[in-house]
Tab-separated table of C-alpha atoms in Angstrom:
chain	number	residue	atom	x	y	z
Q	252	MET	CA	21.759	241.997	189.399
Q	253	ALA	CA	21.378	238.598	188.841
Q	254	SER	CA	22.644	236.146	191.031
Q	255	THR	CA	25.889	234.100	190.259
Q	256	LEU	CA	23.956	230.824	189.556
Q	257	VAL	CA	21.226	232.587	187.462
Q	258	GLN	CA	24.314	234.388	185.458
Q	259	LYS	CA	25.719	230.726	185.216
Q	260	ILE	CA	22.959	229.134	183.985
Q	261	THR	CA	22.263	231.857	181.293
Q	262	ILE	CA	25.853	231.774	179.970
Q	263	GLY	CA	25.740	227.960	179.928
Q	264	PHE	CA	22.282	228.049	177.739
Q	265	ARG	CA	23.302	230.489	175.620
Q	266	GLN	CA	26.350	228.617	174.592
Q	267	MET	CA	24.692	225.222	174.762
Q	268	MET	CA	27.024	223.747	177.490
Q	269	PRO	CA	26.599	219.896	177.775
Q	270	LEU	CA	23.072	219.591	179.450
Q	271	SER	CA	24.236	217.548	182.284
Q	272	PRO	CA	26.327	220.286	184.248
Q	273	LEU	CA	23.681	222.852	183.098
Q	274	LEU	CA	20.762	220.637	184.601
Q	275	GLU	CA	22.987	220.557	187.954
Q	276	LEU	CA	23.187	224.311	188.241
Q	277	ILE	CA	19.300	224.248	187.782
Q	278	ASP	CA	18.884	221.552	190.731
Q	279	ALA	CA	21.294	223.999	192.751
Q	280	LEU	CA	19.147	226.772	192.282
Q	281	PHE	CA	15.607	225.280	193.104
Q	282	SER	CA	17.267	223.465	196.008
Q	283	THR	CA	17.565	226.858	197.592
Q	284	TYR	CA	13.833	227.603	197.471
Q	285	ASP	CA	14.618	231.389	196.852
Q	286	ALA	CA	11.401	232.673	194.701
Q	287	ASN	CA	13.615	235.869	193.947
Q	288	GLU	CA	16.363	233.493	192.134
Q	289	GLN	CA	13.825	231.471	190.312
Q	290	HIS	CA	11.855	234.496	189.121
Q	291	GLN	CA	15.221	236.130	187.990
Q	292	LEU	CA	16.136	232.898	185.991
Q	293	VAL	CA	12.604	232.761	184.389
Q	294	ALA	CA	13.171	236.433	183.458
Q	295	ALA	CA	16.823	235.747	181.859
Q	296	ILE	CA	15.475	232.709	180.078
Q	297	VAL	CA	12.358	233.885	178.515
Q	298	ASP	CA	13.073	237.459	177.868
Q	299	ASP	CA	16.782	236.962	176.698
Q	300	LYS	CA	17.035	238.975	173.331
Q	301	VAL	CA	20.032	237.031	172.228
Q	302	THR	CA	18.544	233.416	172.316
Q	303	THR	CA	15.327	234.788	170.968
Q	304	ALA	CA	16.962	236.014	168.093
Q	305	TYR	CA	19.492	233.266	167.714
Q	306	PRO	CA	18.458	230.331	169.365
Q	307	PRO	CA	20.225	227.152	170.213
Q	308	LEU	CA	19.282	223.779	168.881
Q	309	ARG	CA	15.612	223.163	169.128
Q	310	SER	CA	16.075	219.774	170.892
Q	311	TYR	CA	18.367	221.343	173.137
Q	312	SER	CA	16.122	224.186	174.027
Q	313	LEU	CA	13.135	221.854	174.809
Q	314	ARG	CA	15.167	219.672	177.407
Q	315	PHE	CA	16.185	222.578	178.936
Q	316	TYR	CA	12.862	224.391	179.280
Q	317	LYS	CA	10.940	221.234	179.917
Q	318	TYR	CA	13.666	220.761	183.245
Q	319	VAL	CA	12.727	224.160	184.738
Q	320	ILE	CA	9.009	223.526	184.253
Q	321	ASN	CA	9.288	220.206	185.866
Q	322	LYS	CA	11.043	222.009	188.632
Q	323	TYR	CA	8.275	223.964	189.311
Q	324	GLU	CA	5.612	221.103	188.861
Q	325	SER	CA	7.514	218.694	191.348
Q	326	ARG	CA	7.127	221.425	193.781
Q	327	GLY	CA	3.393	222.118	193.357
Q	328	ASP	CA	4.394	225.697	192.133
Q	329	GLU	CA	2.360	227.340	189.515
Q	330	VAL	CA	4.482	227.477	186.271
Q	331	ASP	CA	5.331	231.189	184.819
Q	332	GLU	CA	3.257	232.053	181.842
Q	333	GLY	CA	5.715	233.266	180.142
Q	334	LEU	CA	7.985	230.137	180.605
Q	335	LEU	CA	5.288	227.845	179.355
Q	336	GLU	CA	4.828	229.951	176.283
Q	337	ARG	CA	8.444	229.758	175.404
Q	338	TYR	CA	8.340	225.867	175.642
Q	339	LEU	CA	5.119	225.662	173.790
Q	340	SER	CA	6.525	228.025	170.884
Q	341	ILE	CA	9.534	225.913	170.253
Q	342	LEU	CA	7.652	222.793	170.711
Q	343	ASN	CA	5.271	223.836	168.109
Q	344	GLN	CA	7.882	224.696	165.531
Q	345	THR	CA	8.342	222.701	162.446
Q	346	PRO	CA	11.854	221.535	162.609
Q	347	SER	CA	13.849	222.853	159.751
Q	348	GLY	CA	15.787	221.207	157.274
Q	349	ASP	CA	18.774	223.380	157.800
Q	350	GLU	CA	20.762	221.740	160.238
Q	351	THR	CA	22.019	224.630	162.003
Q	352	CYS	CA	22.006	226.504	165.251
Q	353	PHE	CA	23.482	229.288	167.316
Q	354	LYS	CA	25.812	229.562	170.354
Q	355	SER	CA	26.618	233.124	172.005
Q	356	TYR	CA	29.406	233.785	174.352
Q	357	GLN	CA	29.628	236.950	176.613
Q	358	THR	CA	32.580	239.117	176.024
Q	359	ASP	CA	32.327	240.384	179.839
Q	360	LEU	CA	30.888	238.835	182.795
Q	361	THR	CA	29.339	242.264	183.891
Q	362	GLN	CA	27.729	242.838	180.519
Q	363	PRO	CA	25.152	240.295	179.592
Q	364	ASP	CA	24.083	242.079	176.309
Q	365	GLN	CA	27.797	242.129	175.005
Q	366	THR	CA	27.902	238.742	172.930
Q	367	VAL	CA	29.654	237.170	170.056
Q	368	THR	CA	27.148	234.608	168.559
Q	369	ILE	CA	27.860	231.760	166.131
Q	370	ARG	CA	26.106	230.180	163.656
Q	371	ILE	CA	27.107	226.216	163.664
Q	372	ALA	CA	26.446	222.938	162.267
Q	373	ALA	CA	24.213	220.543	164.357
Q	374	GLN	CA	26.403	217.822	163.736
Q	375	TYR	CA	29.807	217.824	164.749
Q	376	ASN	CA	31.011	215.779	161.539
Q	377	GLN	CA	31.338	218.913	159.691
Q	378	VAL	CA	34.467	220.130	161.040
Q	379	GLY	CA	34.894	224.034	159.874
Q	380	LEU	CA	31.186	224.583	160.967
Q	381	THR	CA	31.898	223.608	164.475
Q	382	ILE	CA	33.253	225.333	167.567
Q	383	TRP	CA	36.404	223.122	168.944
Q	384	THR	CA	37.520	223.199	172.450
Q	385	ALA	CA	41.112	224.903	171.535
Q	386	CYS	CA	39.288	227.864	170.144
Q	387	PHE	CA	37.914	228.611	173.761
Q	388	LEU	CA	41.398	228.320	175.107
Q	389	LEU	CA	42.681	230.825	172.286
Q	390	SER	CA	39.909	233.235	173.091
Q	391	ASP	CA	40.495	233.049	176.761
Q	392	PHE	CA	44.295	233.572	175.855
Q	393	VAL	CA	43.463	236.704	173.763
Q	394	LEU	CA	41.068	238.267	176.377
Q	395	GLN	CA	43.933	238.038	179.255
Q	396	HIS	CA	46.518	238.996	176.884
Q	397	PRO	CA	45.125	241.817	174.918
Q	398	ASP	CA	48.752	243.736	174.721
Q	399	LEU	CA	50.230	241.015	172.510
Q	400	PHE	CA	47.628	241.994	169.865
Q	401	HIS	CA	46.748	245.558	170.314
Q	402	GLY	CA	47.748	247.521	167.039
Q	403	ARG	CA	49.132	244.642	165.797
Q	404	ARG	CA	48.703	242.945	161.965
Q	405	CYS	CA	47.046	239.551	162.589
Q	406	LEU	CA	45.985	236.531	160.791
Q	407	GLU	CA	43.955	233.663	161.775
Q	408	LEU	CA	44.751	230.211	160.086
Q	409	GLY	CA	41.754	227.827	159.656
Q	410	ALA	CA	39.066	230.304	161.237
Q	411	GLY	CA	36.485	227.878	160.800
Q	412	THR	CA	33.426	229.596	162.705
Q	413	GLY	CA	35.318	233.098	163.338
Q	414	LEU	CA	34.900	233.041	167.001
Q	415	SER	CA	38.435	233.596	167.854
Q	416	SER	CA	38.766	236.346	165.234
Q	417	LEU	CA	35.533	238.064	166.593
Q	418	PHE	CA	37.090	238.094	170.261
Q	419	LEU	CA	40.448	239.260	168.852
Q	420	CYS	CA	38.916	242.291	167.612
Q	421	ARG	CA	36.475	242.902	170.250
Q	422	ALA	CA	39.542	242.576	173.188
Q	423	ALA	CA	42.220	243.570	171.501
Q	424	ARG	CA	41.660	245.895	168.630
Q	425	PRO	CA	44.554	244.907	166.084
Q	426	SER	CA	45.188	247.432	163.352
Q	427	SER	CA	44.401	244.742	160.891
Q	428	LEU	CA	43.155	241.297	160.620
Q	429	VAL	CA	43.172	238.583	157.871
Q	430	ILE	CA	40.656	235.909	158.595
Q	431	THR	CA	41.380	232.745	156.358
Q	432	ASP	CA	39.932	229.354	155.718
Q	433	TYR	CA	39.345	227.110	152.652
Q	434	VAL	CA	36.295	225.236	152.205
Q	435	PRO	CA	33.562	227.480	149.989
Q	436	GLN	CA	30.465	225.986	152.698
Q	437	VAL	CA	32.820	227.355	155.809
Q	438	MET	CA	34.069	230.605	154.326
Q	439	THR	CA	30.124	231.384	153.526
Q	440	ASN	CA	29.325	230.559	157.201
Q	441	LEU	CA	32.196	232.527	158.395
Q	442	VAL	CA	31.373	235.584	156.613
Q	443	GLY	CA	27.626	235.177	157.817
Q	444	ASN	CA	28.985	235.146	161.588
Q	445	LEU	CA	31.051	238.175	161.013
Q	446	LEU	CA	27.775	239.930	159.748
Q	447	ILE	CA	25.741	238.693	162.635
Q	448	ASN	CA	28.041	240.616	165.090
Q	449	GLY	CA	28.256	243.770	163.255
Q	450	PHE	CA	30.954	243.339	160.708
Q	451	GLU	CA	30.701	246.284	157.948
Q	452	ILE	CA	31.432	244.997	154.680
Q	453	GLU	CA	32.903	247.848	152.429
Q	454	CYS	CA	34.109	245.615	149.129
Q	455	VAL	CA	33.462	241.951	148.284
Q	456	ALA	CA	34.986	239.977	145.145
Q	457	GLU	CA	32.888	240.084	142.221
Q	458	ASP	CA	32.373	236.295	141.859
Q	459	GLN	CA	31.198	236.423	145.928
Q	460	ALA	CA	28.872	239.308	145.542
Q	461	HIS	CA	25.844	236.831	145.159
Q	462	ASN	CA	26.813	235.080	148.365
Q	463	MET	CA	27.197	238.233	150.399
Q	464	ALA	CA	23.856	239.524	149.528
Q	465	SER	CA	22.117	236.566	150.687
Q	466	LEU	CA	23.862	236.212	154.431
Q	467	PRO	CA	22.196	238.024	157.366
Q	468	GLY	CA	23.026	241.296	157.795
Q	469	ALA	CA	24.387	241.821	154.469
Q	470	SER	CA	21.766	243.989	153.019
Q	471	SER	CA	22.578	246.808	155.189
Q	472	SER	CA	26.364	246.834	154.365
Q	473	LYS	CA	27.950	248.697	151.683
Q	474	ILE	CA	29.246	245.812	148.974
Q	475	GLU	CA	31.276	247.153	146.053
Q	476	PRO	CA	33.174	244.806	143.434
Q	477	LEU	CA	36.455	243.776	144.544
Q	478	LYS	CA	38.738	241.209	142.580
Q	479	HIS	CA	41.798	240.245	144.130
Q	480	THR	CA	43.362	236.564	143.807
Q	481	SER	CA	46.827	234.831	144.020
Q	482	THR	CA	47.857	231.103	143.624
Q	483	ALA	CA	47.455	230.578	147.538
Q	484	ALA	CA	44.550	233.113	148.279
Q	485	GLU	CA	41.440	234.414	146.824
Q	486	TRP	CA	39.726	237.240	148.528
Q	487	TRP	CA	36.327	237.105	149.557
Q	488	CYS	CA	35.554	240.425	151.468
Q	489	SER	CA	36.954	243.360	153.035
Q	490	GLY	CA	35.452	245.732	155.755
Q	491	LYS	CA	35.712	247.162	159.775
Q	492	TYR	CA	34.837	245.573	162.870
Q	493	TYR	CA	35.349	247.588	166.102
Q	494	GLY	CA	37.760	249.580	164.069
Q	495	THR	CA	39.818	246.943	162.909
Q	496	GLN	CA	40.461	246.586	159.332
Q	497	VAL	CA	39.257	242.928	158.134
Q	498	ASP	CA	40.091	241.072	155.306
Q	499	VAL	CA	38.328	237.638	154.560
Q	500	CYS	CA	40.112	235.281	152.159
Q	501	THR	CA	40.706	231.417	151.322
Q	502	LEU	CA	44.019	230.354	151.813
Q	503	ASP	CA	45.569	227.291	150.531
Q	504	TRP	CA	48.243	226.102	152.520
Q	505	GLN	CA	49.580	223.899	149.935
Q	506	ASP	CA	50.602	226.709	147.821
Q	507	MET	CA	52.219	228.957	150.474
Q	508	HIS	CA	55.708	229.472	149.574
Q	509	THR	CA	56.291	233.081	150.507
Q	510	SER	CA	53.617	235.564	151.764
Q	511	SER	CA	55.075	238.302	149.683
Q	512	ALA	CA	53.393	236.505	146.644
Q	513	ILE	CA	50.071	238.085	148.924
Q	514	PRO	CA	49.968	241.632	149.295
Q	515	GLN	CA	47.632	241.601	152.270
Q	516	LEU	CA	49.928	238.954	153.971
Q	517	GLU	CA	53.154	240.604	153.361
Q	518	ASP	CA	52.863	242.794	156.819
Q	519	ILE	CA	51.481	240.209	158.923
Q	520	ASP	CA	53.317	240.009	162.340
Q	521	THR	CA	50.825	238.049	164.469
Q	522	ILE	CA	49.226	234.625	163.735
Q	523	ILE	CA	46.418	232.765	165.823
Q	524	ALA	CA	45.118	229.265	165.024
Q	525	ALA	CA	43.122	226.653	166.781
Q	526	ASP	CA	42.862	223.045	166.243
Q	527	VAL	CA	44.710	223.131	162.912
Q	528	ALA	CA	47.181	219.955	163.611
Q	529	TYR	CA	44.496	217.293	164.283
Q	530	ASP	CA	45.511	215.496	160.948
Q	531	THR	CA	49.006	214.185	159.849
Q	532	ARG	CA	48.397	214.714	156.345
Q	533	ALA	CA	47.664	218.580	156.708
Q	534	ILE	CA	50.601	219.260	159.229
Q	535	PRO	CA	53.234	219.742	156.456
Q	536	HIS	CA	50.880	222.130	154.514
Q	537	LEU	CA	50.782	223.547	157.812
Q	538	MET	CA	54.172	223.995	158.341
Q	539	ARG	CA	54.572	225.314	154.744
Q	540	ALA	CA	52.316	228.374	155.491
Q	541	LEU	CA	54.037	229.062	158.860
Q	542	THR	CA	57.425	228.778	157.558
Q	543	ALA	CA	56.127	231.324	154.878
Q	544	LEU	CA	54.703	233.779	157.350
Q	545	LEU	CA	57.389	233.551	160.095
Q	546	SER	CA	60.248	233.569	157.935
Q	547	PRO	CA	62.548	236.432	158.672
Q	548	GLU	CA	63.210	236.978	155.053
Q	549	THR	CA	60.020	238.146	154.218
Q	550	HIS	CA	58.073	241.492	155.069
Q	551	GLN	CA	61.255	243.740	155.593
Q	552	SER	CA	60.918	247.377	155.296
Q	553	GLU	CA	63.280	250.395	156.357
Q	554	GLU	CA	60.984	250.691	159.329
Q	555	HIS	CA	61.505	248.474	162.773
Q	556	GLN	CA	59.037	245.669	162.224
Q	557	PRO	CA	58.039	243.608	165.316
Q	558	SER	CA	58.926	240.072	165.494
Q	559	ARG	CA	56.718	237.578	163.824
Q	560	VAL	CA	54.928	235.090	166.063
Q	561	ALA	CA	52.011	232.637	166.235
Q	562	TYR	CA	49.951	231.545	168.866
Q	563	ILE	CA	48.363	228.311	168.509
Q	564	ALA	CA	46.211	226.182	170.617
Q	565	THR	CA	45.910	222.677	170.201
Q	566	THR	CA	43.800	219.783	171.534
Q	567	VAL	CA	45.992	216.783	172.041
Q	568	ARG	CA	43.451	213.808	170.799
Q	569	ASN	CA	46.250	211.717	169.694
Q	570	PRO	CA	49.948	211.709	171.190
Q	571	ASP	CA	51.320	210.306	168.143
Q	572	THR	CA	49.802	213.098	165.839
Q	573	PHE	CA	50.722	215.785	168.418
Q	574	GLN	CA	54.193	214.464	168.228
Q	575	VAL	CA	54.426	214.585	164.560
Q	576	PHE	CA	53.421	218.289	165.026
Q	577	ASN	CA	56.271	219.052	167.171
Q	578	ASP	CA	58.760	217.195	165.189
Q	579	GLN	CA	58.028	218.785	161.918
Q	580	LEU	CA	58.007	222.212	163.883
Q	581	THR	CA	61.626	221.382	164.727
Q	582	GLU	CA	62.472	220.227	161.210
Q	583	ALA	CA	60.930	223.656	159.959
Q	584	GLY	CA	63.230	225.537	162.128
Q	585	LEU	CA	60.432	227.017	163.995
Q	586	HIS	CA	60.829	227.134	167.977
Q	587	TYR	CA	57.844	226.496	170.272
Q	588	GLU	CA	57.444	227.364	173.763
Q	589	ASN	CA	54.639	225.895	175.682
Q	590	ILE	CA	52.775	228.717	177.183
Q	591	THR	CA	49.580	227.137	178.509
Q	592	LYS	CA	50.253	228.195	182.097
Q	593	ASP	CA	49.709	231.818	181.126
Q	594	CYS	CA	46.048	231.315	180.197
Q	595	ASN	CA	43.390	231.174	182.971
Q	596	HIS	CA	40.216	229.099	182.615
Q	597	SER	CA	37.753	231.895	182.493
Q	598	PRO	CA	34.059	231.481	183.215
Q	599	LEU	CA	32.892	233.145	180.087
Q	600	PHE	CA	33.417	229.674	178.431
Q	601	TYR	CA	32.639	226.267	179.179
Q	602	TYR	CA	34.920	223.545	178.279
Q	603	PRO	CA	37.474	220.987	179.566
Q	604	LYS	CA	40.882	222.637	179.871
Q	605	GLU	CA	42.725	219.385	180.206
Q	606	ASP	CA	44.675	218.136	176.671
Q	607	ILE	CA	44.632	221.856	175.159
Q	608	ILE	CA	48.315	223.218	174.600
Q	609	MET	CA	48.951	226.667	173.723
Q	610	TYR	CA	52.155	227.210	171.667
Q	611	LYS	CA	54.276	230.510	171.198
Q	612	ILE	CA	56.005	229.833	167.952
Q	613	TYR	CA	58.690	231.709	165.864
Q	614	SER	CA	61.561	231.091	163.537
Q	615	GLU	CA	65.132	230.432	164.657
Q	616	ARG	CA	66.342	231.366	161.115
């Protein structure tokens, strides 16, 4: 069993936590002069199958490994051969023109091999290809309240990299999940992330089949033609993940007038989203989508339907923008409750919890 410090360092390196606090953890480990702990660290980072298969950013890895090596050398200790080999192998790699890397997150502190891996853009200016902090609070909320999602028919708006949806399936096992975004580049990366984590494609839209075939993991999936579109949504693919029926599609909030026009959205009863209220120009379209999805006039059947609810995590970067979000929720007849206190900061994710707010949203009409 690895020590707590080794566990924290391994978790931090896999998810590319900011280097400063990560290096402080390494300092703390080496300050103890515990040879066994240091051996555990080397074994954990050199033999880690996760970061070997899905490496963090090259420059990040080089700084991390070099820092550990310097710790040994500063004390006059012999540097582990495997550690040196790993550092040199990364150093000698030819930098790729593909500006992407991977972040991996444990789903359980007691199971280091149980991870969710996400491919992201190296540059933060690519909005849908980056994991934003509110996504971690949303994932923490899902992990701590799986009963709110178990057996439900769920939808993620603006899924981006797909991290929250992956944790939702792993932790809560909803009966179905529709994962949505809009930009083609983001959608391709989203499906790729699902495949990396074991998503089994059952069918794919005919005009997207070539994209599916080129993604890692797609070659082992059964792909059949499927064509389903509407004015607001264009389906990409369907399949299973941890027993949940998953559909992936683009969703244009501007064309969302009623969810009954989109068959796969008719029975949605639970919505999740993170960092979707950062732009005042997009907030009215978000309201249109939420109103259509949460409206009590839609999805009715003879059977009792659970009340429809949305859980939205938002980082308050600009108080004025956040106020616009609140005001437009009220104008749309949507009730919201601040339930941030119901979500604890877990050690599975490194992120600042300050300025992130979790809302429970439902229709008053």
